[in-house]
PDB file of C-alpha atoms and ligand atoms in Angstrom:
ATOM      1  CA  UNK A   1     104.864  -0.943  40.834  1.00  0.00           C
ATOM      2  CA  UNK A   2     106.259  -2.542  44.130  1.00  0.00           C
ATOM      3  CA  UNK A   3     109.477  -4.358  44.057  1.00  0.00           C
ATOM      4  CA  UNK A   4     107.285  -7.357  45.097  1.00  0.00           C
ATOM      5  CA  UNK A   5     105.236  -6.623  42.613  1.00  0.00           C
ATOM      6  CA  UNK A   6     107.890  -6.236  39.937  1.00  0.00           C
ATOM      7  CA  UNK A   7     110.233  -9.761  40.565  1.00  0.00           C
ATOM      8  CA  UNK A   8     109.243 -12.424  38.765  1.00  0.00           C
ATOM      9  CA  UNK A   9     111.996 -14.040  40.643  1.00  0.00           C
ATOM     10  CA  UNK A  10     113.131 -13.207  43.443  1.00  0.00           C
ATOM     11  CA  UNK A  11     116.809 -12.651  44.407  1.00  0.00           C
ATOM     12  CA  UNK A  12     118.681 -11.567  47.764  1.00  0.00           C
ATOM     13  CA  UNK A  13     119.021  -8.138  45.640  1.00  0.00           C
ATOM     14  CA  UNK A  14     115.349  -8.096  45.453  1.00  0.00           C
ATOM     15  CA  UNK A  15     115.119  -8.520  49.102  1.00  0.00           C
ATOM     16  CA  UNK A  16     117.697  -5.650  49.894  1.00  0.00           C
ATOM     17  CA  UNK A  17     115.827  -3.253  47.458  1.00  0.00           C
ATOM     18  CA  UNK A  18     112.515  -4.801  49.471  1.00  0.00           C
ATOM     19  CA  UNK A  19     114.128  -3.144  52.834  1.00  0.00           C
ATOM     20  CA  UNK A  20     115.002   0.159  51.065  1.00  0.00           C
ATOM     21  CA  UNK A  21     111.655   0.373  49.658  1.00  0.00           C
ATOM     22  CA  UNK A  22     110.065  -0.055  52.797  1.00  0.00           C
ATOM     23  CA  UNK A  23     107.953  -3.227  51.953  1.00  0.00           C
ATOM     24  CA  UNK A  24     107.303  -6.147  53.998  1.00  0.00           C
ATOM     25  CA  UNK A  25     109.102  -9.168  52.910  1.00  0.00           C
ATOM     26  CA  UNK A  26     107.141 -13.023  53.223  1.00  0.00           C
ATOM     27  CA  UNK A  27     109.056 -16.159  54.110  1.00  0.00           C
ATOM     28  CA  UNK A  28     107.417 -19.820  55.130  1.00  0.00           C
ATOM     29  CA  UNK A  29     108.857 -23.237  55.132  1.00  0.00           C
ATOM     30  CA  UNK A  30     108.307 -25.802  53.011  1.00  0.00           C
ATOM     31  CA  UNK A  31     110.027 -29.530  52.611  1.00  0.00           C
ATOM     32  CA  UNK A  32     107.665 -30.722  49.911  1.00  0.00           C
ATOM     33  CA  UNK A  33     106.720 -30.509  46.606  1.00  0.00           C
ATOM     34  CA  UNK A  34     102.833 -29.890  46.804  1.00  0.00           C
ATOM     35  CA  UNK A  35     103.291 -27.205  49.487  1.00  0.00           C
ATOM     36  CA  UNK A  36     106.390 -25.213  48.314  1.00  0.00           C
ATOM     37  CA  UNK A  37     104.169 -24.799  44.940  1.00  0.00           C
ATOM     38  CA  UNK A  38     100.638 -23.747  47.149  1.00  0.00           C
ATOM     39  CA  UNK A  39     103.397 -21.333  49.257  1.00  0.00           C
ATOM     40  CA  UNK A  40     105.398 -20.335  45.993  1.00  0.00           C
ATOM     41  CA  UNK A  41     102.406 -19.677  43.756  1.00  0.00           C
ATOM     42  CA  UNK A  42     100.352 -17.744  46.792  1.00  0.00           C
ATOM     43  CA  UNK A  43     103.283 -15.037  45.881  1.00  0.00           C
ATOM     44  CA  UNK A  44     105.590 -15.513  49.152  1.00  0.00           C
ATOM     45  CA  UNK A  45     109.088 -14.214  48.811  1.00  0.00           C
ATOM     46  CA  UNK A  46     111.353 -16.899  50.311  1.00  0.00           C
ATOM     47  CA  UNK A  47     110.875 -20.595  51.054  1.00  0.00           C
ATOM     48  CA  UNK A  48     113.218 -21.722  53.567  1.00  0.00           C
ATOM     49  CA  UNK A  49     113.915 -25.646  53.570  1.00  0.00           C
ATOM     50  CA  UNK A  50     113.882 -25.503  57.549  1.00  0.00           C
ATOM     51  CA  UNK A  51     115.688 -27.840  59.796  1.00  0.00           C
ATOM     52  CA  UNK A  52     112.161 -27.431  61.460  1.00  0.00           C
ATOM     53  CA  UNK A  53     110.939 -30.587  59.102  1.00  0.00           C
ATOM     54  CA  UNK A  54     112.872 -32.344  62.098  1.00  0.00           C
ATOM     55  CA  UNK A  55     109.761 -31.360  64.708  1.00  0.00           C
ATOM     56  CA  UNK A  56     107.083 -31.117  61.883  1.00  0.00           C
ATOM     57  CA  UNK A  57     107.662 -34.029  59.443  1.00  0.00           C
ATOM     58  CA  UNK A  58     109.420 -36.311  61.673  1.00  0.00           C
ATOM     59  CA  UNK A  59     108.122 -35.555  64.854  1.00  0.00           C
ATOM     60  CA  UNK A  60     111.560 -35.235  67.175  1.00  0.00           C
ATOM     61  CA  UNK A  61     111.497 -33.490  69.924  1.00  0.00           C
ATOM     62  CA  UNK A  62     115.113 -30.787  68.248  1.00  0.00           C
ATOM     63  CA  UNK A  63     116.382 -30.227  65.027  1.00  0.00           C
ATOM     64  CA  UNK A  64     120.137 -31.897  66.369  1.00  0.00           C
ATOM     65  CA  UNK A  65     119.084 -35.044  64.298  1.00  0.00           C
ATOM     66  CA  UNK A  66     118.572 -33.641  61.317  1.00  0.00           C
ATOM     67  CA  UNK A  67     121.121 -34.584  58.527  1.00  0.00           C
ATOM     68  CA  UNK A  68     122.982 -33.145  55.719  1.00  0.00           C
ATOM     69  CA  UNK A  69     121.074 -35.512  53.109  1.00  0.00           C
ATOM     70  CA  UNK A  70     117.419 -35.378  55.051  1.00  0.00           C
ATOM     71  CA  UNK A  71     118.236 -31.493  54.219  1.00  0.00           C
ATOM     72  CA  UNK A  72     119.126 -31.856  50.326  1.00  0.00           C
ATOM     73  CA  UNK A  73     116.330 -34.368  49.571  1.00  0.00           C
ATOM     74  CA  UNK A  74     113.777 -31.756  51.320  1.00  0.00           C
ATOM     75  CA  UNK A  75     115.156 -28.983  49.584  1.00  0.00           C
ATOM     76  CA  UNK A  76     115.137 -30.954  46.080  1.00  0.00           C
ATOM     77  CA  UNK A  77     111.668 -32.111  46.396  1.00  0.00           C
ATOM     78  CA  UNK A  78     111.243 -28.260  47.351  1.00  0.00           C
ATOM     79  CA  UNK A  79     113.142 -27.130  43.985  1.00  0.00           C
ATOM     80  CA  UNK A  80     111.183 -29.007  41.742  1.00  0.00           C
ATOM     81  CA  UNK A  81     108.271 -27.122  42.668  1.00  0.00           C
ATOM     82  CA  UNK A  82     109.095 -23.455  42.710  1.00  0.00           C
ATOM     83  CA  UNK A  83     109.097 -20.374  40.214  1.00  0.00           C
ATOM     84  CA  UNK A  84     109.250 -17.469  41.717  1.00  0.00           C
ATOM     85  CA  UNK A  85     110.399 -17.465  44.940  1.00  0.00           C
ATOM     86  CA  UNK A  86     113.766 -17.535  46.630  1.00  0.00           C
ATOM     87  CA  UNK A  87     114.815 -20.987  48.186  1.00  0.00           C
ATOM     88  CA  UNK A  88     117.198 -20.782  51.548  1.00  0.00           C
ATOM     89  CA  UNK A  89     118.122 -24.093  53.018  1.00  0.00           C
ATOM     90  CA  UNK A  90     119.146 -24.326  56.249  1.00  0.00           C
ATOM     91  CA  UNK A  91     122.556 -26.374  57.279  1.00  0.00           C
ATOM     92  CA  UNK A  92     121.741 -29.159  59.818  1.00  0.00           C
ATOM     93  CA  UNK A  93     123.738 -29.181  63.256  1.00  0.00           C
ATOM     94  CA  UNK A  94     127.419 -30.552  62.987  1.00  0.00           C
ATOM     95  CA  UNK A  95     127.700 -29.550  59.267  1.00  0.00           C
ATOM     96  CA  UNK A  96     129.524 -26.169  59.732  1.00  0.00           C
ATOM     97  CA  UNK A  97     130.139 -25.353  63.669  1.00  0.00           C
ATOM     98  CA  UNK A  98     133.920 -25.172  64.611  1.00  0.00           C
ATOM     99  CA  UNK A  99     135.508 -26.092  61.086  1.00  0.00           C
ATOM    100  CA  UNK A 100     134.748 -24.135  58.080  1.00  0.00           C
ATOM    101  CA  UNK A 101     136.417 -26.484  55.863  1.00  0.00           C
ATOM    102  CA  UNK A 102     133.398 -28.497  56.271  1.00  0.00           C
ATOM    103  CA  UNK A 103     130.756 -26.080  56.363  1.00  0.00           C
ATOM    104  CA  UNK A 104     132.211 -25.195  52.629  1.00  0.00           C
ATOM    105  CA  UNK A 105     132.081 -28.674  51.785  1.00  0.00           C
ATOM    106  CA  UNK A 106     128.586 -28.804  52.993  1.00  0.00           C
ATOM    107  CA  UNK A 107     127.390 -25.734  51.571  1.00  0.00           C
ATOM    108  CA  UNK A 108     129.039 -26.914  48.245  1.00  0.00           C
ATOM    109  CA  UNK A 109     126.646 -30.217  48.663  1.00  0.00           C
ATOM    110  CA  UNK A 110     123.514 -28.225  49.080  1.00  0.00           C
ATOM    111  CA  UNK A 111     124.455 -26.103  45.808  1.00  0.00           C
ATOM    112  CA  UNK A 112     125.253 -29.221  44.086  1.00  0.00           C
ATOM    113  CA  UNK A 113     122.615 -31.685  44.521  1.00  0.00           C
ATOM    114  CA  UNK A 114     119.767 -29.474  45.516  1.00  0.00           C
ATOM    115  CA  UNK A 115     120.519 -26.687  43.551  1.00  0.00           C
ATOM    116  CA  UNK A 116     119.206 -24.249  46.297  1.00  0.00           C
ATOM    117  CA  UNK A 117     119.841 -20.067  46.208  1.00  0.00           C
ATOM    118  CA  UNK A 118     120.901 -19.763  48.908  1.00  0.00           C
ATOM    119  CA  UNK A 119     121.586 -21.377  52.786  1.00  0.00           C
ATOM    120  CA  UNK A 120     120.909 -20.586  56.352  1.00  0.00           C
ATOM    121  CA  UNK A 121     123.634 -21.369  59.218  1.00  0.00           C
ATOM    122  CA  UNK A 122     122.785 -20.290  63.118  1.00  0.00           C
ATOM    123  CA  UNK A 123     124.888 -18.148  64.735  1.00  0.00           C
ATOM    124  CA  UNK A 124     127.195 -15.105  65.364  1.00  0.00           C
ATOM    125  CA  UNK A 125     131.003 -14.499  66.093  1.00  0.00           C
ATOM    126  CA  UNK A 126     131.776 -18.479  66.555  1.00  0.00           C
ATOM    127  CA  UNK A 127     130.679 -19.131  63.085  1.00  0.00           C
ATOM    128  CA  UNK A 128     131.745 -16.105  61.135  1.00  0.00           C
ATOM    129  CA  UNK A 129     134.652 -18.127  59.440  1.00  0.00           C
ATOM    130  CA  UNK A 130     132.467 -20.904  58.178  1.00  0.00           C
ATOM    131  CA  UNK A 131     130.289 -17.789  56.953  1.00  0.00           C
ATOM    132  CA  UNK A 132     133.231 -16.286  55.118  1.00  0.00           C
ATOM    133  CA  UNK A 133     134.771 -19.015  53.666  1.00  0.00           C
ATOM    134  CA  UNK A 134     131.083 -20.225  52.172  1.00  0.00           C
ATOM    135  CA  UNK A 135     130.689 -16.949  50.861  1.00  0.00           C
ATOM    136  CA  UNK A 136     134.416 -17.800  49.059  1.00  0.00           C
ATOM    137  CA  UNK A 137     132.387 -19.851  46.414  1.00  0.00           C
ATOM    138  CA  UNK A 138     129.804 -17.260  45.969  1.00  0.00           C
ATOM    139  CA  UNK A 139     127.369 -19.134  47.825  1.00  0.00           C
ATOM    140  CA  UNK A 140     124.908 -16.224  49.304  1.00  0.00           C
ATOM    141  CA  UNK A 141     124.030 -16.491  53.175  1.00  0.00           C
ATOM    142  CA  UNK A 142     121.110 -15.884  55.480  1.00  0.00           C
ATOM    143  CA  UNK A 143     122.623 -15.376  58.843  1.00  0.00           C
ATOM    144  CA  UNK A 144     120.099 -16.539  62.490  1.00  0.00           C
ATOM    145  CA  UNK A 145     120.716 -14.966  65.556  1.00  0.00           C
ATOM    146  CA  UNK A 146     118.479 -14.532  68.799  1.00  0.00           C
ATOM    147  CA  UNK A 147     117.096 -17.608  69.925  1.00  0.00           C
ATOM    148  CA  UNK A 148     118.562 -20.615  67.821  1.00  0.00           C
ATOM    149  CA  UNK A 149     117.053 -24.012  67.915  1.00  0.00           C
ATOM    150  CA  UNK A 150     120.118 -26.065  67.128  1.00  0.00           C
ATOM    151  CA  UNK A 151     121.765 -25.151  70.674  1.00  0.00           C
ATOM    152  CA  UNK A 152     118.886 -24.856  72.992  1.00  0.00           C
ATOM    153  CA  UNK A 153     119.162 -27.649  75.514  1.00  0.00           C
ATOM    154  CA  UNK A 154     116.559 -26.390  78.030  1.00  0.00           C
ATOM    155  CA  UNK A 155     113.393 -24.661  77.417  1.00  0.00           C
ATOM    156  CA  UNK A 156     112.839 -21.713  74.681  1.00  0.00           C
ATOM    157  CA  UNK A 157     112.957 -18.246  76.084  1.00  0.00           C
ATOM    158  CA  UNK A 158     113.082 -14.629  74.571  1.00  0.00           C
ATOM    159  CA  UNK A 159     116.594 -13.088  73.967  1.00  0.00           C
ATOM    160  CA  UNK A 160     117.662 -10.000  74.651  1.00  0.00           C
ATOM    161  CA  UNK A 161     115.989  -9.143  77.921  1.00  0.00           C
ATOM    162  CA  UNK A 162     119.388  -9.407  80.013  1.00  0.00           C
ATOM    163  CA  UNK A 163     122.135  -6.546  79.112  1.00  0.00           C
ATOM    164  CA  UNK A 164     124.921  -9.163  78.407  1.00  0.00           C
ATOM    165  CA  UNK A 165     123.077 -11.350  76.138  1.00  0.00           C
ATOM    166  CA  UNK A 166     121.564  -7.898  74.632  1.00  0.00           C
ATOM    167  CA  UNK A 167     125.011  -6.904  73.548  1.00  0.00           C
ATOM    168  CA  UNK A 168     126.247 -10.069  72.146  1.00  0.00           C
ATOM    169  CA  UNK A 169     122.615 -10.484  69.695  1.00  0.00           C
ATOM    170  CA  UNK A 170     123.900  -6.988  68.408  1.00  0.00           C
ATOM    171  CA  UNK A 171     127.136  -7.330  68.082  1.00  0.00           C
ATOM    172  CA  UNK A 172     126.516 -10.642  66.160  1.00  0.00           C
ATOM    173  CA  UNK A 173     124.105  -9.082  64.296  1.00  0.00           C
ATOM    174  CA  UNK A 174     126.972  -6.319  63.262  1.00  0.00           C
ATOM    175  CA  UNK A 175     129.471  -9.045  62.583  1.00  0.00           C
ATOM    176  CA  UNK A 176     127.138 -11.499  60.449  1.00  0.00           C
ATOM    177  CA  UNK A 177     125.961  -8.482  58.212  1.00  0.00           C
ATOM    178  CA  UNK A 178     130.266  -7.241  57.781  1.00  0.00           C
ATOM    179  CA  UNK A 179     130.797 -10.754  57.406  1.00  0.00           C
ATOM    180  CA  UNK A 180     128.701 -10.544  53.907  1.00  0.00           C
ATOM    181  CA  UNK A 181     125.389 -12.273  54.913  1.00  0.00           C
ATOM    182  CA  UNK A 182     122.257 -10.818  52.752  1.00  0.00           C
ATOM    183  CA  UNK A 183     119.983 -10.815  55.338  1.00  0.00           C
ATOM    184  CA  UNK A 184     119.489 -12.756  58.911  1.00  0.00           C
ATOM    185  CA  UNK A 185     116.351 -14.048  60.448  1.00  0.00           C
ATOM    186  CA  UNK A 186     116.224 -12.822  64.128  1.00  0.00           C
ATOM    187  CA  UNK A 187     114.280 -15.197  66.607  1.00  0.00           C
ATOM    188  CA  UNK A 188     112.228 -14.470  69.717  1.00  0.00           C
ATOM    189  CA  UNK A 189     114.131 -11.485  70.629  1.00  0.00           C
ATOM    190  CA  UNK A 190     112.781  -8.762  72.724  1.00  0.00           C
ATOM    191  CA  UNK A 191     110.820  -6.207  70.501  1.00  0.00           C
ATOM    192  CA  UNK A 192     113.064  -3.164  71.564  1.00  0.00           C
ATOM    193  CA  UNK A 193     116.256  -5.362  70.743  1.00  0.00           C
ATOM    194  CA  UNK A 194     114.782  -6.278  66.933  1.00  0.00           C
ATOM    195  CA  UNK A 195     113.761  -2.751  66.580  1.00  0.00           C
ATOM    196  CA  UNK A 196     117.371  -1.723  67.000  1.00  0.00           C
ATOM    197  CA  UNK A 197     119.134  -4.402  64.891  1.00  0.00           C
ATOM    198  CA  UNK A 198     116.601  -3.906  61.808  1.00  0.00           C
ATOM    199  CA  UNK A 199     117.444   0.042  62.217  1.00  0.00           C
ATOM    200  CA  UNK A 200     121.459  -0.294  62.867  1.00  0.00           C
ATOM    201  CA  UNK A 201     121.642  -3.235  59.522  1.00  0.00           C
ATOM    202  CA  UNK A 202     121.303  -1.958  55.835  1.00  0.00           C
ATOM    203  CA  UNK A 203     120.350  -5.841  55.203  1.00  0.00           C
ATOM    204  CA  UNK A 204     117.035  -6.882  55.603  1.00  0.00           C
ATOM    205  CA  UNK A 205     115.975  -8.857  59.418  1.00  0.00           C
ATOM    206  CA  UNK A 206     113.447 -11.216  59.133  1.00  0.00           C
ATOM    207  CA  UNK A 207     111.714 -12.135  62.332  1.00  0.00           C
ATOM    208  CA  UNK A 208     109.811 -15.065  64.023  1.00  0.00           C
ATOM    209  CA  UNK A 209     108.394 -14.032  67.543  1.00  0.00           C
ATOM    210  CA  UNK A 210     110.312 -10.660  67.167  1.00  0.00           C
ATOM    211  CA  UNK A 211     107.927  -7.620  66.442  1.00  0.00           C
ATOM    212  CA  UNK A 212     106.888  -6.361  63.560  1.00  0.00           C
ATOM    213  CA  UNK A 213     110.072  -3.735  63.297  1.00  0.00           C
ATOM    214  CA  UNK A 214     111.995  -6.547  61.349  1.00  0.00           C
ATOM    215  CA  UNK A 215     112.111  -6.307  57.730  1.00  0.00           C
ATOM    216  CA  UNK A 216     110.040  -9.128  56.975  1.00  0.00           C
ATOM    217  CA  UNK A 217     108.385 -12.470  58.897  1.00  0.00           C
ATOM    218  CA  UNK A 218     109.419 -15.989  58.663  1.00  0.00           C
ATOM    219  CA  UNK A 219     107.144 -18.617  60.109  1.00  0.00           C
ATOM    220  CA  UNK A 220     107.147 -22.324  59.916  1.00  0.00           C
ATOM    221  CA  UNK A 221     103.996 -23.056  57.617  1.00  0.00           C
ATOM    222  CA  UNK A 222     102.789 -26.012  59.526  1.00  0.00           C
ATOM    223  CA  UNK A 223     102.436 -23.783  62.808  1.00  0.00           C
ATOM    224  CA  UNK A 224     100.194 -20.802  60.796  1.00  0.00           C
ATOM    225  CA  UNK A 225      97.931 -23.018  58.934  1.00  0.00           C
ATOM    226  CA  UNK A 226      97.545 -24.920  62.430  1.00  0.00           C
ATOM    227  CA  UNK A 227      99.070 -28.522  61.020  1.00  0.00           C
ATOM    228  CA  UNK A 228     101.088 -28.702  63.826  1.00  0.00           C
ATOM    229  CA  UNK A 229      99.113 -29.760  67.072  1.00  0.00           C
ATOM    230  CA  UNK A 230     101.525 -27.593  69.816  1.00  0.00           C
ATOM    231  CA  UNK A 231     100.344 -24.251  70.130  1.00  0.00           C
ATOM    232  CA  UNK A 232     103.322 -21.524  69.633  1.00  0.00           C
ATOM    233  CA  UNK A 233     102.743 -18.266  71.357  1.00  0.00           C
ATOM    234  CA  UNK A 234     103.227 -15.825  68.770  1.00  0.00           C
ATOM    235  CA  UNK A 235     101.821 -17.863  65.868  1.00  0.00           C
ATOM    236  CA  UNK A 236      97.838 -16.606  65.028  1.00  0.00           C
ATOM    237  CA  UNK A 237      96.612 -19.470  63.336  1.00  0.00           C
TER     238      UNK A 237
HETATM  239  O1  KIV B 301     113.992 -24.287  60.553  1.00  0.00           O
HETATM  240  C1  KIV B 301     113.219 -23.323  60.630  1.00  0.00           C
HETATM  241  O2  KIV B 301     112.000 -23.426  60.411  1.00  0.00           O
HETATM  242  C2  KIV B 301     113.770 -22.020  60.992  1.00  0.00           C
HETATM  243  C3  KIV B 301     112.791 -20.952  61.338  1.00  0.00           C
HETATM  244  C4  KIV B 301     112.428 -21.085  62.756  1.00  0.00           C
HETATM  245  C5  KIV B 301     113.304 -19.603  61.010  1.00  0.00           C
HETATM  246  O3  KIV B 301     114.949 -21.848  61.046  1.00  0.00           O
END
């Protein structure tokens, strides 16, 4: 039988044996109830309480607003509903950047009160000590690298096309995955780029707009079943 197949819950272990394996992994968002059980009972692997609910549920135009409590009470309503699969919960802006004190205090609060597996922070070398020092209180992370939404301030673009910016992506990528992470999405980045990282990492890459070499897909469940009226490039409805 398929790892897949076999977990009857899943775990970041499951997802590392999913990568050895060779099988694809599944990851949507959720922030409700009556969708994280539709998403957890159609047999998807993760559910990631997005900081996307910012442009989705409450229609602003980043995810910069997005607070530390908006994210526990989406990712307790989320909790409540799921069985099986494994819930990561992203950290809003300003709850981990520059000061890892914090982002352990924060983590701590997502643990606490929302009883998540796991949570998500953006980034590479600037926030590998918030990354370490969550991972102090055996709280598992997912690492995000390539584009990230948090610190866009002009339009979205592909990563990874310009030499520079190809060598930082990797070298995060390197860093996050020493650092302890379990596995790290990897956003709109140039399919040669994600082809490399997912080879070069023994942790599983998840990608959104970045080939199908990554480990698994993560897309935000609003954009696939065509709730959300923009039209994103690399989502087929
Ligand atoms: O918040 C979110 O939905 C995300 C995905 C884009 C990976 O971080």
């Amino acid at each position: 039988m398929s790892v897949h197949g076999k977990a009857r819950k899943v775990t970041t272990h499951t997802l590392q044996e999913m990568k050895r394996a060779g099988e694809k992994i599944t990851m949507l968002t959720a922030y409700d109830f009556s969708l994280a059980k539709l998403v957890d009972n159609a047999g998807v692997d993760v559910i990631l309480v997005g900081d996307s609910a910012s442009n989705v549920m409450a229609g602003q135009v980043t995810t910069v607003p997005m607070t530390l409590d908006h994210m526990i009470y989406h990712a307790q309503c989320v909790k409540r509903a799921v069985d099986r699969a494994l819930i990561v919960v992203d950290m809003p802006f300003g709850t981990y950047q520059g000061n890892s004190a914090i982002a352990l205090e924060s983590a701590i609060r997502i643990m606490k009160e929302a009883e998540g597996h796991a949570v998500k922070l953006e980034g590479g070398a600037e926030i590998v000590e918030s990354i370490q020092r969550i991972l102090t209180a055996g709280i598992p992370v997912m690492g995000h690298i390539g584009l990230l939404p948090q610190s866009q301030k002009g339009k979205f673009r592909f990563k990874g096309k310009k030499l520079d910016e190809r060598e930082k992506i990797l070298n995060d990528a390197k860093l996050l995955e020493l650092a302890g992470v379990f596995s790290i999405v990897v956003e709109c980045v140039e399919t040669s780029l994600a082809k490399l990282i997912t080879n070069k990492l023994s942790i599983p890459t998840i990608g959104i707009g970045a080939s199908h070499y990554c480990d698994g897909q993560v897309l935000v469940l609003d954009d696939l079943i065509g709730l959300n009226p923009i039209n994103v490039r690399f989502v087929k409805k």
